[in-house]
Amino acid sequence: AGGVKLVKSGVLTTCTHLPYAPFQSKDQSGKVVGFDVALIDLVAAKLKVTQEIVDTPFEGIKSGTDLNAGKCDVAAAGMTITDERKKVLDFSKPYFDATQALAVLTGKQVKTLEELAGKRLGVQGGTTGEEYINAQVKAKNLTIEVVSYKDLAALQQALATNQIEAAVNDLPVWNEYIKANPGKVVVAAGFDTGEQYGFAVKKGNAELLKAVDEAITAARSDGTYDKIYATWIGE
Ligand code: ARG
């Protein structure tokens, strides 16, 4: 397909780290669906192949290890574009804007990180949320006990069962959790980190990157992006 080499012929293999709704998660039938999945399906269609998804820890995705090892062609994991990651991955143009948010169980009166002094705050390992919190704790000399969880499900489970006082993750992910579990948690504070998500390819894979960027541009201009946004993110 137009000179684009794929790790497995006839298939566009995507690395992601589940669950990360609304960007990628399993539906009742076990099929992986979501905002990122829908956008990468457009890339696959453009290449006249189908998308196949590999679920793998975020660490290997953001470090470039999985792409370099040929585990997948593209990484689509609600992944924030950062300067550090740019050294080991080639990112598409941004496809989504995000910020960090602090979630607490409904009824808790926490509004700031300062109020979490001496308490446990959960983060997701390897993410920008973890980096942000560690930097804040250091800069403000906070006595928060930061607890790192291996994936979003573990983090949300810890919050739901009161093992941590609060949890930090990307705002759209909390919004989705609140939609799925009404009344359980609230967003207590937002941190405007100005993050942008990008899809990533192995460094130097310019042909595939071009196809990804073209698919994003086309979707933005023909209304497909807005439809996908309405389906997975809402108004
Ligand atoms: N946006 C955050 C980051 O890039 C979190 C991404 C986590 N993604 C996932 N699929 N588990 O660090």
Short mmCIF file of C-alpha atoms and ligand atoms in Angstrom, two decimals:
data_model
loop_
_atom_site.label_atom_id
_atom_site.label_comp_id
_atom_site.label_asym_id
_atom_site.label_seq_id
_atom_site.Cartn_x
_atom_site.Cartn_y
_atom_site.Cartn_z
CA ALA A 1 0.00 0.00 0.00
CA GLY A 2 1.87 3.02 -1.36
CA GLY A 3 5.28 1.90 -0.07
CA VAL A 4 4.21 1.62 3.56
CA LYS A 5 5.94 -1.42 5.11
CA LEU A 6 3.98 -3.15 7.85
CA VAL A 7 5.30 -5.55 10.50
CA LYS A 8 2.63 -8.08 9.48
CA SER A 9 1.40 -7.93 5.93
CA GLY A 10 -2.21 -6.98 5.36
CA VAL A 11 -2.58 -5.65 8.88
CA LEU A 12 -1.90 -2.36 10.63
CA THR A 13 -0.75 -3.47 14.07
CA THR A 14 -1.42 -1.01 16.88
CA CYS A 15 0.16 -1.06 20.33
CA THR A 16 -1.95 0.26 23.15
CA HIS A 17 -2.29 -0.17 26.90
CA LEU A 18 -5.75 -1.17 28.08
CA PRO A 19 -7.93 0.01 29.57
CA TYR A 20 -7.93 3.70 28.73
CA ALA A 21 -11.52 4.62 27.99
CA PRO A 22 -12.72 6.58 26.09
CA PHE A 23 -9.57 6.23 23.95
CA GLN A 24 -9.29 2.44 24.05
CA SER A 25 -11.12 -0.20 26.05
CA LYS A 26 -12.89 -3.52 25.54
CA ASP A 27 -16.61 -3.52 24.82
CA GLN A 28 -18.95 -6.23 26.18
CA SER A 29 -17.94 -8.58 23.36
CA GLY A 30 -14.24 -8.13 24.13
CA LYS A 31 -13.56 -6.02 21.07
CA VAL A 32 -11.20 -3.07 21.58
CA VAL A 33 -12.99 0.17 20.74
CA GLY A 34 -12.60 3.89 21.39
CA PHE A 35 -11.57 7.28 20.06
CA ASP A 36 -8.02 6.26 19.15
CA VAL A 37 -9.21 2.98 17.64
CA ALA A 38 -11.65 4.83 15.38
CA LEU A 39 -8.97 7.24 14.17
CA ILE A 40 -6.43 4.49 13.48
CA ASP A 41 -9.15 2.58 11.61
CA LEU A 42 -9.10 5.51 9.17
CA VAL A 43 -5.36 5.03 8.67
CA ALA A 44 -5.88 1.30 8.11
CA ALA A 45 -8.64 1.99 5.58
CA LYS A 46 -6.35 4.41 3.75
CA LEU A 47 -3.69 1.66 3.55
CA LYS A 48 -6.37 -0.88 2.55
CA VAL A 49 -5.62 -3.13 5.51
CA THR A 50 -7.37 -3.84 8.80
CA GLN A 51 -6.27 -2.79 12.27
CA GLU A 52 -5.12 -5.36 14.80
CA ILE A 53 -4.57 -4.26 18.40
CA VAL A 54 -1.87 -5.46 20.78
CA ASP A 55 -2.36 -4.70 24.49
CA THR A 56 0.98 -4.05 26.14
CA PRO A 57 2.29 -2.03 29.12
CA PHE A 58 2.63 1.74 28.58
CA GLU A 59 6.32 1.69 29.52
CA GLY A 60 7.23 -0.26 26.37
CA ILE A 61 5.04 2.00 24.24
CA LYS A 62 6.39 5.35 25.40
CA SER A 63 10.02 4.19 25.41
CA GLY A 64 9.89 3.16 21.76
CA THR A 65 10.86 -0.40 22.72
CA ASP A 66 7.73 -2.01 21.25
CA LEU A 67 7.90 -0.11 17.95
CA ASN A 68 11.64 -0.76 17.63
CA ALA A 69 11.11 -4.47 18.30
CA GLY A 70 8.49 -4.68 15.54
CA LYS A 71 5.70 -5.49 17.97
CA CYS A 72 3.49 -2.99 16.17
CA ASP A 73 3.47 -0.36 13.44
CA VAL A 74 1.83 2.42 15.38
CA ALA A 75 1.25 3.33 19.00
CA ALA A 76 -2.16 4.75 19.88
CA ALA A 77 -2.59 5.04 23.62
CA GLY A 78 -3.94 8.45 24.58
CA MET A 79 -0.24 9.26 24.62
CA THR A 80 0.94 12.79 25.30
CA ILE A 81 3.61 14.23 23.02
CA THR A 82 6.62 15.18 25.18
CA ASP A 83 10.15 16.28 24.30
CA GLU A 84 11.59 13.25 26.05
CA ARG A 85 9.38 10.83 24.10
CA LYS A 86 10.16 12.68 20.85
CA LYS A 87 13.75 11.48 21.24
CA VAL A 88 12.67 7.85 20.89
CA LEU A 89 9.46 8.05 18.86
CA ASP A 90 8.19 9.96 15.86
CA PHE A 91 4.84 11.57 16.66
CA SER A 92 1.98 12.42 14.35
CA LYS A 93 0.43 15.83 14.44
CA PRO A 94 -1.57 16.36 17.66
CA TYR A 95 -5.04 14.82 17.57
CA PHE A 96 -6.41 15.65 21.03
CA ASP A 97 -5.88 18.22 23.81
CA ALA A 98 -5.84 17.12 27.43
CA THR A 99 -5.10 18.32 30.96
CA GLN A 100 -4.57 16.48 34.25
CA ALA A 101 -7.27 16.18 36.87
CA LEU A 102 -7.53 15.16 40.52
CA ALA A 103 -10.39 12.82 41.32
CA VAL A 104 -11.77 12.00 44.77
CA LEU A 105 -14.71 9.97 46.02
CA THR A 106 -17.90 12.00 46.09
CA GLY A 107 -18.27 13.79 49.41
CA LYS A 108 -14.55 14.27 50.12
CA GLN A 109 -13.69 17.92 50.58
CA VAL A 110 -10.25 17.95 48.90
CA LYS A 111 -9.64 20.76 46.39
CA THR A 112 -5.85 21.16 46.29
CA LEU A 113 -2.71 19.02 46.41
CA GLU A 114 -1.70 20.83 49.61
CA GLU A 115 -4.70 19.30 51.39
CA LEU A 116 -3.34 15.84 50.61
CA ALA A 117 -0.37 16.32 52.98
CA GLY A 118 0.35 13.06 54.77
CA LYS A 119 -2.14 11.20 52.58
CA ARG A 120 -1.88 8.73 49.70
CA LEU A 121 -2.30 10.00 46.13
CA GLY A 122 -2.53 7.48 43.29
CA VAL A 123 -1.07 7.91 39.82
CA GLN A 124 -0.65 5.66 36.78
CA GLY A 125 2.91 4.43 36.29
CA GLY A 126 4.91 5.91 33.42
CA THR A 127 2.39 8.62 32.59
CA THR A 128 2.58 12.39 32.37
CA GLY A 129 0.22 12.52 35.36
CA GLU A 130 2.80 10.70 37.46
CA GLU A 131 5.54 13.05 36.22
CA TYR A 132 3.41 16.12 36.96
CA ILE A 133 2.63 15.01 40.51
CA ASN A 134 6.21 14.04 41.29
CA ALA A 135 7.38 17.46 40.05
CA GLN A 136 4.74 19.27 42.15
CA VAL A 137 5.58 17.26 45.27
CA LYS A 138 9.23 18.14 44.83
CA ALA A 139 8.75 21.82 43.96
CA LYS A 140 6.30 22.48 46.78
CA ASN A 141 7.94 20.12 49.27
CA LEU A 142 4.65 18.30 49.83
CA THR A 143 4.50 15.34 52.18
CA ILE A 144 2.13 13.39 49.92
CA GLU A 145 2.69 9.66 49.58
CA VAL A 146 2.55 9.10 45.81
CA VAL A 147 1.45 5.55 44.94
CA SER A 148 1.98 4.33 41.39
CA TYR A 149 -0.42 1.82 39.79
CA LYS A 150 0.36 -0.35 36.79
CA ASP A 151 -2.70 0.63 34.76
CA LEU A 152 -5.80 2.80 34.86
CA ALA A 153 -8.07 0.00 36.10
CA ALA A 154 -5.85 -0.59 39.15
CA LEU A 155 -5.74 3.14 39.88
CA GLN A 156 -9.52 3.55 39.64
CA GLN A 157 -10.07 0.42 41.71
CA ALA A 158 -7.78 1.78 44.44
CA LEU A 159 -9.72 5.05 44.49
CA ALA A 160 -13.11 3.31 44.51
CA THR A 161 -12.08 1.13 47.46
CA ASN A 162 -10.57 4.00 49.47
CA GLN A 163 -6.98 2.76 49.38
CA ILE A 164 -5.91 6.21 48.27
CA GLU A 165 -7.30 9.63 49.14
CA ALA A 166 -7.25 10.92 45.56
CA ALA A 167 -6.04 9.96 42.09
CA VAL A 168 -4.55 11.88 39.17
CA ASN A 169 -5.05 11.05 35.52
CA ASP A 170 -6.04 12.73 32.25
CA LEU A 171 -9.31 14.68 32.52
CA PRO A 172 -11.18 12.93 29.65
CA VAL A 173 -10.54 9.61 31.36
CA TRP A 174 -12.18 10.84 34.59
CA ASN A 175 -15.08 12.29 32.64
CA GLU A 176 -15.64 8.88 31.08
CA TYR A 177 -15.38 7.12 34.46
CA ILE A 178 -17.98 9.48 35.91
CA LYS A 179 -20.31 8.76 32.96
CA ALA A 180 -19.92 5.02 33.49
CA ASN A 181 -20.16 5.19 37.32
CA PRO A 182 -22.51 8.07 38.10
CA GLY A 183 -22.15 9.65 41.52
CA LYS A 184 -19.06 7.70 42.54
CA VAL A 185 -16.25 10.23 42.06
CA VAL A 186 -15.87 13.92 41.30
CA VAL A 187 -13.11 15.95 39.70
CA ALA A 188 -11.79 18.01 42.62
CA ALA A 189 -9.20 20.03 40.71
CA GLY A 190 -7.79 20.46 37.25
CA PHE A 191 -4.16 21.10 36.32
CA ASP A 192 -3.78 22.83 32.99
CA THR A 193 -0.76 20.96 31.71
CA GLY A 194 -1.56 21.84 28.08
CA GLU A 195 -0.97 18.30 26.85
CA GLN A 196 -1.56 17.10 23.32
CA TYR A 197 -1.92 13.47 22.27
CA GLY A 198 -0.10 12.09 19.27
CA PHE A 199 0.10 8.71 17.57
CA ALA A 200 3.63 7.38 17.30
CA VAL A 201 5.62 5.33 14.82
CA LYS A 202 9.12 3.90 14.96
CA LYS A 203 11.73 6.63 14.50
CA GLY A 204 12.33 7.15 10.80
CA ASN A 205 9.11 5.51 9.56
CA ALA A 206 8.25 8.59 7.52
CA GLU A 207 5.91 6.80 5.10
CA LEU A 208 3.60 5.49 7.80
CA LEU A 209 3.76 8.79 9.68
CA LYS A 210 2.67 10.59 6.52
CA ALA A 211 -0.32 8.26 6.15
CA VAL A 212 -1.28 8.86 9.80
CA ASP A 213 -1.00 12.64 9.45
CA GLU A 214 -2.98 12.62 6.21
CA ALA A 215 -5.73 10.55 7.80
CA ILE A 216 -5.97 13.00 10.74
CA THR A 217 -6.05 16.01 8.41
CA ALA A 218 -8.72 14.44 6.17
CA ALA A 219 -10.85 13.45 9.18
CA ARG A 220 -10.66 16.96 10.59
CA SER A 221 -11.72 18.54 7.31
CA ASP A 222 -14.50 16.16 6.23
CA GLY A 223 -16.35 15.97 9.55
CA THR A 224 -15.28 12.43 10.45
CA TYR A 225 -13.20 13.67 13.37
CA ASP A 226 -16.22 15.51 14.81
CA LYS A 227 -18.37 12.40 14.48
CA ILE A 228 -15.78 10.25 16.23
CA TYR A 229 -15.45 12.95 18.91
CA ALA A 230 -19.21 13.03 19.46
CA THR A 231 -19.35 9.23 19.71
CA TRP A 232 -16.51 8.76 22.19
CA ILE A 233 -16.05 12.04 24.02
CA GLY A 234 -19.45 13.67 23.81
CA GLU A 235 -20.43 17.30 23.39
N1 ARG B 1 -1.61 10.87 28.45
C1 ARG B 1 -0.86 10.21 29.46
C2 ARG B 1 0.58 10.02 29.00
O1 ARG B 1 0.85 10.11 27.85
C3 ARG B 1 -1.45 8.88 29.86
C4 ARG B 1 -1.54 7.85 28.78
C5 ARG B 1 -1.91 6.46 29.28
N2 ARG B 1 -2.40 5.66 28.21
C6 ARG B 1 -2.83 4.38 28.27
N3 ARG B 1 -3.34 3.85 27.23
N4 ARG B 1 -2.71 3.68 29.36
O2 ARG B 1 1.45 9.78 29.79
#
